[in-house]
PDB file of C-alpha atoms in Angstrom:
ATOM      1  CA  UNK A   1      92.507 101.561 103.910  1.00 88.00           C
ATOM      2  CA  UNK A   2      95.820  99.807 103.324  1.00 94.00           C
ATOM      3  CA  UNK A   3      97.736 100.739 100.202  1.00 95.00           C
ATOM      4  CA  UNK A   4     101.009  99.470  98.777  1.00 97.00           C
ATOM      5  CA  UNK A   5     102.414 101.505  95.892  1.00 97.00           C
ATOM      6  CA  UNK A   6     105.401 100.249  93.908  1.00 97.00           C
ATOM      7  CA  UNK A   7     107.688 102.255  91.675  1.00 97.00           C
ATOM      8  CA  UNK A   8     111.052 101.941  89.961  1.00 98.00           C
ATOM      9  CA  UNK A   9     110.409  99.311  87.318  1.00 98.00           C
ATOM     10  CA  UNK A  10     111.529  99.716  83.753  1.00 98.00           C
ATOM     11  CA  UNK A  11     113.481  98.345  80.825  1.00 98.00           C
ATOM     12  CA  UNK A  12     117.177  97.580  81.216  1.00 98.00           C
ATOM     13  CA  UNK A  13     119.878  95.638  79.409  1.00 98.00           C
ATOM     14  CA  UNK A  14     121.332  92.435  80.760  1.00 98.00           C
ATOM     15  CA  UNK A  15     123.757  93.330  83.539  1.00 98.00           C
ATOM     16  CA  UNK A  16     121.981  96.544  84.414  1.00 98.00           C
ATOM     17  CA  UNK A  17     120.415  97.631  87.681  1.00 98.00           C
ATOM     18  CA  UNK A  18     117.084  98.847  88.985  1.00 98.00           C
ATOM     19  CA  UNK A  19     115.870  99.930  92.392  1.00 98.00           C
ATOM     20  CA  UNK A  20     112.267  99.213  93.340  1.00 98.00           C
ATOM     21  CA  UNK A  21     110.425 101.152  96.014  1.00 98.00           C
ATOM     22  CA  UNK A  22     107.222 100.281  97.839  1.00 98.00           C
ATOM     23  CA  UNK A  23     105.453 102.793 100.049  1.00 97.00           C
ATOM     24  CA  UNK A  24     102.929 101.369 102.489  1.00 97.00           C
ATOM     25  CA  UNK A  25     100.134 103.386 104.063  1.00 96.00           C
ATOM     26  CA  UNK A  26      97.039 102.713 106.138  1.00 93.00           C
ATOM     27  CA  UNK A  27      98.512 100.170 108.524  1.00 91.00           C
ATOM     28  CA  UNK A  28      97.727 100.401 112.214  1.00 86.00           C
ATOM     29  CA  UNK A  29     100.889  98.769 113.553  1.00 88.00           C
ATOM     30  CA  UNK A  30     104.477  98.199 112.568  1.00 90.00           C
ATOM     31  CA  UNK A  31     105.058  95.661 109.797  1.00 93.00           C
ATOM     32  CA  UNK A  32     106.407  92.273 110.910  1.00 93.00           C
ATOM     33  CA  UNK A  33     107.314  91.183 107.387  1.00 96.00           C
ATOM     34  CA  UNK A  34     107.416  92.902 104.015  1.00 97.00           C
ATOM     35  CA  UNK A  35     109.086  92.227 100.718  1.00 97.00           C
ATOM     36  CA  UNK A  36     108.770  91.361  97.065  1.00 98.00           C
ATOM     37  CA  UNK A  37     107.283  88.705  94.834  1.00 98.00           C
ATOM     38  CA  UNK A  38     107.421  88.479  91.056  1.00 98.00           C
ATOM     39  CA  UNK A  39     105.467  86.811  88.292  1.00 98.00           C
ATOM     40  CA  UNK A  40     106.696  86.082  84.784  1.00 96.00           C
ATOM     41  CA  UNK A  41     104.228  85.512  81.924  1.00 89.00           C
ATOM     42  CA  UNK A  42     102.668  82.081  82.225  1.00 93.00           C
ATOM     43  CA  UNK A  43     104.422  81.420  85.520  1.00 96.00           C
ATOM     44  CA  UNK A  44     103.350  81.216  89.140  1.00 96.00           C
ATOM     45  CA  UNK A  45     104.053  84.121  91.428  1.00 97.00           C
ATOM     46  CA  UNK A  46     107.227  83.480  93.408  1.00 97.00           C
ATOM     47  CA  UNK A  47     108.845  84.995  96.453  1.00 98.00           C
ATOM     48  CA  UNK A  48     111.925  87.084  95.702  1.00 98.00           C
ATOM     49  CA  UNK A  49     112.923  88.632  99.017  1.00 98.00           C
ATOM     50  CA  UNK A  50     111.394  89.225 102.434  1.00 98.00           C
ATOM     51  CA  UNK A  51     112.557  91.385 105.314  1.00 97.00           C
ATOM     52  CA  UNK A  52     111.341  91.045 108.890  1.00 95.00           C
ATOM     53  CA  UNK A  53     111.167  93.748 111.504  1.00 91.00           C
ATOM     54  CA  UNK A  54     113.683  91.766 113.544  1.00 92.00           C
ATOM     55  CA  UNK A  55     116.298  92.318 110.842  1.00 91.00           C
ATOM     56  CA  UNK A  56     116.257  89.013 109.003  1.00 95.00           C
ATOM     57  CA  UNK A  57     116.409  89.173 105.198  1.00 97.00           C
ATOM     58  CA  UNK A  58     115.572  86.155 103.065  1.00 97.00           C
ATOM     59  CA  UNK A  59     116.224  85.709  99.344  1.00 98.00           C
ATOM     60  CA  UNK A  60     115.247  83.306  96.636  1.00 98.00           C
ATOM     61  CA  UNK A  61     118.196  81.242  95.490  1.00 98.00           C
ATOM     62  CA  UNK A  62     117.920  82.659  91.975  1.00 97.00           C
ATOM     63  CA  UNK A  63     118.574  86.231  93.154  1.00 98.00           C
ATOM     64  CA  UNK A  64     120.866  85.741  96.135  1.00 97.00           C
ATOM     65  CA  UNK A  65     124.027  87.769  95.724  1.00 98.00           C
ATOM     66  CA  UNK A  66     122.460  90.046  93.110  1.00 98.00           C
ATOM     67  CA  UNK A  67     119.454  91.561  94.899  1.00 98.00           C
ATOM     68  CA  UNK A  68     119.378  93.405  98.209  1.00 98.00           C
ATOM     69  CA  UNK A  69     116.254  94.139 100.232  1.00 98.00           C
ATOM     70  CA  UNK A  70     116.114  96.965 102.739  1.00 97.00           C
ATOM     71  CA  UNK A  71     113.443  98.814 104.679  1.00 95.00           C
ATOM     72  CA  UNK A  72     112.875 102.151 106.316  1.00 94.00           C
ATOM     73  CA  UNK A  73     110.491 101.525 109.184  1.00 91.00           C
ATOM     74  CA  UNK A  74     109.983 105.218 109.906  1.00 91.00           C
ATOM     75  CA  UNK A  75     108.688 105.700 106.361  1.00 93.00           C
ATOM     76  CA  UNK A  76     106.921 102.320 106.038  1.00 94.00           C
ATOM     77  CA  UNK A  77     108.924 101.759 102.888  1.00 96.00           C
ATOM     78  CA  UNK A  78     110.723  98.731 101.493  1.00 97.00           C
ATOM     79  CA  UNK A  79     113.284  98.717  98.683  1.00 98.00           C
ATOM     80  CA  UNK A  80     114.742  96.139  96.356  1.00 98.00           C
ATOM     81  CA  UNK A  81     118.095  96.902  94.779  1.00 98.00           C
ATOM     82  CA  UNK A  82     118.520  94.655  91.749  1.00 98.00           C
ATOM     83  CA  UNK A  83     121.980  94.351  90.239  1.00 98.00           C
ATOM     84  CA  UNK A  84     123.384  92.246  87.411  1.00 98.00           C
ATOM     85  CA  UNK A  85     119.921  91.727  86.003  1.00 98.00           C
ATOM     86  CA  UNK A  86     119.236  88.793  83.706  1.00 98.00           C
ATOM     87  CA  UNK A  87     116.458  88.193  81.156  1.00 97.00           C
ATOM     88  CA  UNK A  88     114.943  85.595  83.474  1.00 96.00           C
ATOM     89  CA  UNK A  89     114.362  88.368  86.022  1.00 98.00           C
ATOM     90  CA  UNK A  90     111.717  89.804  83.705  1.00 98.00           C
ATOM     91  CA  UNK A  91     108.249  89.981  85.207  1.00 98.00           C
ATOM     92  CA  UNK A  92     105.848  91.989  87.284  1.00 98.00           C
ATOM     93  CA  UNK A  93     107.200  92.684  90.745  1.00 98.00           C
ATOM     94  CA  UNK A  94     104.689  92.952  93.577  1.00 98.00           C
ATOM     95  CA  UNK A  95     105.206  94.482  96.968  1.00 98.00           C
ATOM     96  CA  UNK A  96     103.988  92.318  99.843  1.00 97.00           C
ATOM     97  CA  UNK A  97     103.117  92.939 103.478  1.00 96.00           C
ATOM     98  CA  UNK A  98     102.188  90.475 106.173  1.00 95.00           C
ATOM     99  CA  UNK A  99     100.594  92.217 109.138  1.00 94.00           C
ATOM    100  CA  UNK A 100      97.599  91.827 111.426  1.00 92.00           C
ATOM    101  CA  UNK A 101      95.565  94.762 110.156  1.00 90.00           C
ATOM    102  CA  UNK A 102      92.150  93.145 110.046  1.00 87.00           C
ATOM    103  CA  UNK A 103      92.069  90.987 106.910  1.00 81.00           C
ATOM    104  CA  UNK A 104      91.691  87.292 107.517  1.00 77.00           C
ATOM    105  CA  UNK A 105      94.875  86.151 105.779  1.00 88.00           C
ATOM    106  CA  UNK A 106      97.043  89.106 106.876  1.00 93.00           C
ATOM    107  CA  UNK A 107      98.442  89.482 103.348  1.00 95.00           C
ATOM    108  CA  UNK A 108      98.488  92.743 101.385  1.00 96.00           C
ATOM    109  CA  UNK A 109      99.662  93.317  97.826  1.00 96.00           C
ATOM    110  CA  UNK A 110     100.594  96.201  95.592  1.00 97.00           C
ATOM    111  CA  UNK A 111      99.473  96.561  91.994  1.00 97.00           C
ATOM    112  CA  UNK A 112     102.887  95.620  90.637  1.00 97.00           C
ATOM    113  CA  UNK A 113     105.621  97.252  88.606  1.00 97.00           C
ATOM    114  CA  UNK A 114     106.994  95.836  85.366  1.00 98.00           C
ATOM    115  CA  UNK A 115     110.655  94.873  85.093  1.00 98.00           C
ATOM    116  CA  UNK A 116     111.955  93.933  81.655  1.00 98.00           C
ATOM    117  CA  UNK A 117     115.532  92.815  81.034  1.00 98.00           C
ATOM    118  CA  UNK A 118     116.600  92.624  77.410  1.00 97.00           C
ATOM    119  CA  UNK A 119     119.542  90.751  75.950  1.00 91.00           C
TER     120      UNK A 119
END
């Protein structure tokens, strides 16, 4: 049974920082790609950052330069360091894994952690 468990969300002021953590368990192989999506109220879920096992990190334009994704392959854990947060960063952040572990679409999701940035 694959599980993705996020933590680290919370309420911060504009300009503050948060660090999100996602711990992945139940996979049968290493993880080719893992990262973070977010969804604001009334908005579509959007990709924030993705990290591949080959070392490539990709960021949405809106967060580039402010957010940093990293991963610990030995612990099957991915992090998102979020600096200089803005109100528009508010939303539910979901951990994401793409791996061939038996599901047809190869996509796995966490339950989400709330990030709220106040002005």
